[in-house]
């Protein structure tokens, strides 16, 4: 079986470019994408069990892999939540599926977001991993809009082998992640703060 196109691009173009840009002595030091985790939590839905089933179906369509159901660890009376009740679904993508999902996300899904000007480059965790939230599943081409029962939001977590946020950001930018212009973003925040 041949490598996914984005994985081949990573090997041929990204590794040499990042080796040179970040000053690595060895190409094996270049950070790589380890996995993508897609999660959805239906904690606020009044019909939580049905909502979790819907989330499982939608995530299966989007990722091509059946997600596992997550359960509550403790009871919370305010949310009418019992211990062990299904709360959401999550799936971990690795290997060829991960590369194909990332390729579709960068080239097809992200540009489908309404008023898309790029995704924020700020959601790094300090260890080179990036997370972004998607509020509506209809941006994914695998979802048929007339069959959507409810709006389901997702969190996408891109786990890299990078040691710092800067290395992780450089890796994702080199792979084509459509980030907003960071300088413009910081300038707009400064304007809001001074107003």
GROMACS .gro file of C-alpha atoms in nm:
model
  195
    1UNK     CA    1   0.000   0.000   0.000
    2UNK     CA    2   0.135   0.345  -0.091
    3UNK     CA    3   0.187   0.621   0.163
    4UNK     CA    4  -0.082   0.893   0.194
    5UNK     CA    5   0.010   1.205  -0.008
    6UNK     CA    6   0.057   1.428   0.298
    7UNK     CA    7   0.284   1.173   0.468
    8UNK     CA    8   0.497   1.155   0.152
    9UNK     CA    9   0.506   1.538   0.146
   10UNK     CA   10   0.619   1.537   0.512
   11UNK     CA   11   0.905   1.296   0.434
   12UNK     CA   12   1.017   1.464   0.108
   13UNK     CA   13   0.969   1.836   0.181
   14UNK     CA   14   0.888   1.911   0.548
   15UNK     CA   15   1.170   1.713   0.712
   16UNK     CA   16   1.452   1.876   0.505
   17UNK     CA   17   1.294   2.224   0.538
   18UNK     CA   18   1.252   2.203   0.917
   19UNK     CA   19   1.598   2.047   0.962
   20UNK     CA   20   1.744   2.355   0.793
   21UNK     CA   21   1.507   2.615   0.948
   22UNK     CA   22   1.527   2.494   1.310
   23UNK     CA   23   1.897   2.402   1.289
   24UNK     CA   24   1.875   2.030   1.364
   25UNK     CA   25   2.190   1.824   1.318
   26UNK     CA   26   1.989   1.509   1.242
   27UNK     CA   27   1.663   1.469   1.041
   28UNK     CA   28   1.530   1.235   1.313
   29UNK     CA   29   1.513   1.535   1.549
   30UNK     CA   30   1.241   1.693   1.335
   31UNK     CA   31   0.907   1.679   1.520
   32UNK     CA   32   0.640   1.458   1.372
   33UNK     CA   33   0.265   1.420   1.407
   34UNK     CA   34   0.195   1.125   1.639
   35UNK     CA   35  -0.186   1.115   1.652
   36UNK     CA   36  -0.505   1.318   1.610
   37UNK     CA   37  -0.775   1.282   1.876
   38UNK     CA   38  -1.133   1.377   1.784
   39UNK     CA   39  -1.360   1.423   2.088
   40UNK     CA   40  -1.716   1.534   2.142
   41UNK     CA   41  -1.899   1.584   2.471
   42UNK     CA   42  -2.279   1.589   2.495
   43UNK     CA   43  -2.295   1.683   2.865
   44UNK     CA   44  -2.547   1.965   2.822
   45UNK     CA   45  -2.793   1.779   2.598
   46UNK     CA   46  -3.124   1.696   2.776
   47UNK     CA   47  -3.150   1.359   2.596
   48UNK     CA   48  -2.787   1.270   2.662
   49UNK     CA   49  -2.795   0.899   2.564
   50UNK     CA   50  -2.949   0.967   2.222
   51UNK     CA   51  -2.713   1.262   2.172
   52UNK     CA   52  -2.411   1.038   2.243
   53UNK     CA   53  -2.538   0.784   1.987
   54UNK     CA   54  -2.571   1.066   1.731
   55UNK     CA   55  -2.216   1.182   1.810
   56UNK     CA   56  -2.083   0.826   1.760
   57UNK     CA   57  -2.249   0.807   1.415
   58UNK     CA   58  -2.120   1.151   1.308
   59UNK     CA   59  -1.761   1.088   1.427
   60UNK     CA   60  -1.764   0.749   1.250
   61UNK     CA   61  -1.861   0.920   0.921
   62UNK     CA   62  -1.600   1.194   0.960
   63UNK     CA   63  -1.302   0.981   1.065
   64UNK     CA   64  -1.382   0.642   0.913
   65UNK     CA   65  -1.319   0.479   1.251
   66UNK     CA   66  -1.568   0.380   1.522
   67UNK     CA   67  -1.524   0.599   1.831
   68UNK     CA   68  -1.530   0.481   2.191
   69UNK     CA   69  -1.794   0.619   2.428
   70UNK     CA   70  -1.674   0.818   2.731
   71UNK     CA   71  -1.855   0.786   3.064
   72UNK     CA   72  -1.888   1.022   3.360
   73UNK     CA   73  -1.648   0.950   3.646
   74UNK     CA   74  -1.867   1.097   3.918
   75UNK     CA   75  -2.225   1.211   3.975
   76UNK     CA   76  -2.308   1.582   3.949
   77UNK     CA   77  -2.656   1.668   4.077
   78UNK     CA   78  -2.668   2.013   3.913
   79UNK     CA   79  -2.626   1.857   3.568
   80UNK     CA   80  -2.861   1.564   3.645
   81UNK     CA   81  -2.562   1.339   3.580
   82UNK     CA   82  -2.512   0.997   3.736
   83UNK     CA   83  -2.182   0.817   3.770
   84UNK     CA   84  -2.109   0.588   3.475
   85UNK     CA   85  -2.354   0.762   3.239
   86UNK     CA   86  -2.243   0.805   2.875
   87UNK     CA   87  -2.117   1.160   2.815
   88UNK     CA   88  -1.949   1.174   2.476
   89UNK     CA   89  -1.736   0.997   2.220
   90UNK     CA   90  -1.376   1.007   2.113
   91UNK     CA   91  -1.152   0.849   1.855
   92UNK     CA   92  -0.773   0.842   1.816
   93UNK     CA   93  -0.636   0.843   1.461
   94UNK     CA   94  -0.287   0.715   1.384
   95UNK     CA   95  -0.094   0.611   1.075
   96UNK     CA   96  -0.251   0.639   0.729
   97UNK     CA   97  -0.597   0.737   0.863
   98UNK     CA   98  -0.441   1.024   1.060
   99UNK     CA   99  -0.256   1.159   0.753
  100UNK     CA  100  -0.565   1.129   0.532
  101UNK     CA  101  -0.784   1.303   0.794
  102UNK     CA  102  -0.533   1.589   0.829
  103UNK     CA  103  -0.511   1.625   0.450
  104UNK     CA  104  -0.893   1.650   0.424
  105UNK     CA  105  -0.909   1.890   0.722
  106UNK     CA  106  -0.649   2.130   0.575
  107UNK     CA  107  -0.769   2.127   0.213
  108UNK     CA  108  -1.145   2.068   0.231
  109UNK     CA  109  -1.295   2.101   0.578
  110UNK     CA  110  -1.128   2.415   0.720
  111UNK     CA  111  -1.206   2.628   0.411
  112UNK     CA  112  -1.574   2.522   0.449
  113UNK     CA  113  -1.600   2.711   0.781
  114UNK     CA  114  -1.825   3.013   0.741
  115UNK     CA  115  -1.634   3.345   0.718
  116UNK     CA  116  -1.307   3.148   0.730
  117UNK     CA  117  -0.998   3.363   0.779
  118UNK     CA  118  -0.775   3.090   0.924
  119UNK     CA  119  -0.774   2.909   1.256
  120UNK     CA  120  -0.620   3.057   1.570
  121UNK     CA  121  -0.256   2.968   1.629
  122UNK     CA  122  -0.278   3.020   2.005
  123UNK     CA  123  -0.417   2.690   2.136
  124UNK     CA  124  -0.086   2.517   2.206
  125UNK     CA  125  -0.038   2.341   2.541
  126UNK     CA  126   0.329   2.426   2.608
  127UNK     CA  127   0.458   2.091   2.479
  128UNK     CA  128   0.395   2.135   2.106
  129UNK     CA  129   0.043   1.988   2.096
  130UNK     CA  130  -0.236   2.188   1.932
  131UNK     CA  131  -0.612   2.183   1.994
  132UNK     CA  132  -0.894   2.349   1.804
  133UNK     CA  133  -1.270   2.343   1.842
  134UNK     CA  134  -1.522   2.293   1.563
  135UNK     CA  135  -1.871   2.410   1.656
  136UNK     CA  136  -2.063   2.247   1.371
  137UNK     CA  137  -2.018   1.908   1.202
  138UNK     CA  138  -2.175   2.017   0.870
  139UNK     CA  139  -1.841   2.164   0.752
  140UNK     CA  140  -1.719   1.807   0.697
  141UNK     CA  141  -1.804   1.688   0.344
  142UNK     CA  142  -1.886   1.336   0.472
  143UNK     CA  143  -2.193   1.470   0.657
  144UNK     CA  144  -2.521   1.488   0.463
  145UNK     CA  145  -2.689   1.808   0.581
  146UNK     CA  146  -3.047   1.679   0.536
  147UNK     CA  147  -2.974   1.389   0.775
  148UNK     CA  148  -2.834   1.604   1.058
  149UNK     CA  149  -3.046   1.565   1.374
  150UNK     CA  150  -2.857   1.806   1.600
  151UNK     CA  151  -2.555   2.034   1.596
  152UNK     CA  152  -2.253   1.852   1.735
  153UNK     CA  153  -1.927   2.026   1.821
  154UNK     CA  154  -1.585   1.863   1.820
  155UNK     CA  155  -1.241   1.919   1.963
  156UNK     CA  156  -0.949   1.819   1.744
  157UNK     CA  157  -0.621   1.759   1.925
  158UNK     CA  158  -0.304   1.732   1.716
  159UNK     CA  159  -0.039   1.552   1.923
  160UNK     CA  160   0.318   1.606   1.802
  161UNK     CA  161   0.659   1.485   1.918
  162UNK     CA  162   0.776   1.849   1.942
  163UNK     CA  163   0.930   1.969   2.269
  164UNK     CA  164   0.818   2.332   2.240
  165UNK     CA  165   0.515   2.518   2.105
  166UNK     CA  166   0.731   2.689   1.844
  167UNK     CA  167   0.851   2.355   1.702
  168UNK     CA  168   0.494   2.221   1.700
  169UNK     CA  169   0.367   2.538   1.528
  170UNK     CA  170   0.644   2.522   1.264
  171UNK     CA  171   0.558   2.156   1.194
  172UNK     CA  172   0.186   2.225   1.147
  173UNK     CA  173   0.253   2.537   0.935
  174UNK     CA  174   0.490   2.333   0.714
  175UNK     CA  175   0.216   2.068   0.673
  176UNK     CA  176  -0.022   2.344   0.554
  177UNK     CA  177  -0.235   2.418   0.862
  178UNK     CA  178  -0.436   2.731   0.769
  179UNK     CA  179  -0.347   2.957   1.063
  180UNK     CA  180  -0.452   3.320   1.087
  181UNK     CA  181  -0.177   3.579   1.068
  182UNK     CA  182  -0.044   3.575   1.427
  183UNK     CA  183   0.079   3.937   1.418
  184UNK     CA  184  -0.261   4.065   1.297
  185UNK     CA  185  -0.434   3.861   1.570
  186UNK     CA  186  -0.215   4.010   1.843
  187UNK     CA  187  -0.268   4.363   1.701
  188UNK     CA  188  -0.648   4.320   1.704
  189UNK     CA  189  -0.636   4.200   2.067
  190UNK     CA  190  -0.425   4.500   2.166
  191UNK     CA  191  -0.684   4.733   2.003
  192UNK     CA  192  -0.967   4.564   2.194
  193UNK     CA  193  -0.776   4.591   2.522
  194UNK     CA  194  -0.710   4.964   2.474
  195UNK     CA  195  -1.072   5.041   2.377
   0.00000   0.00000   0.00000
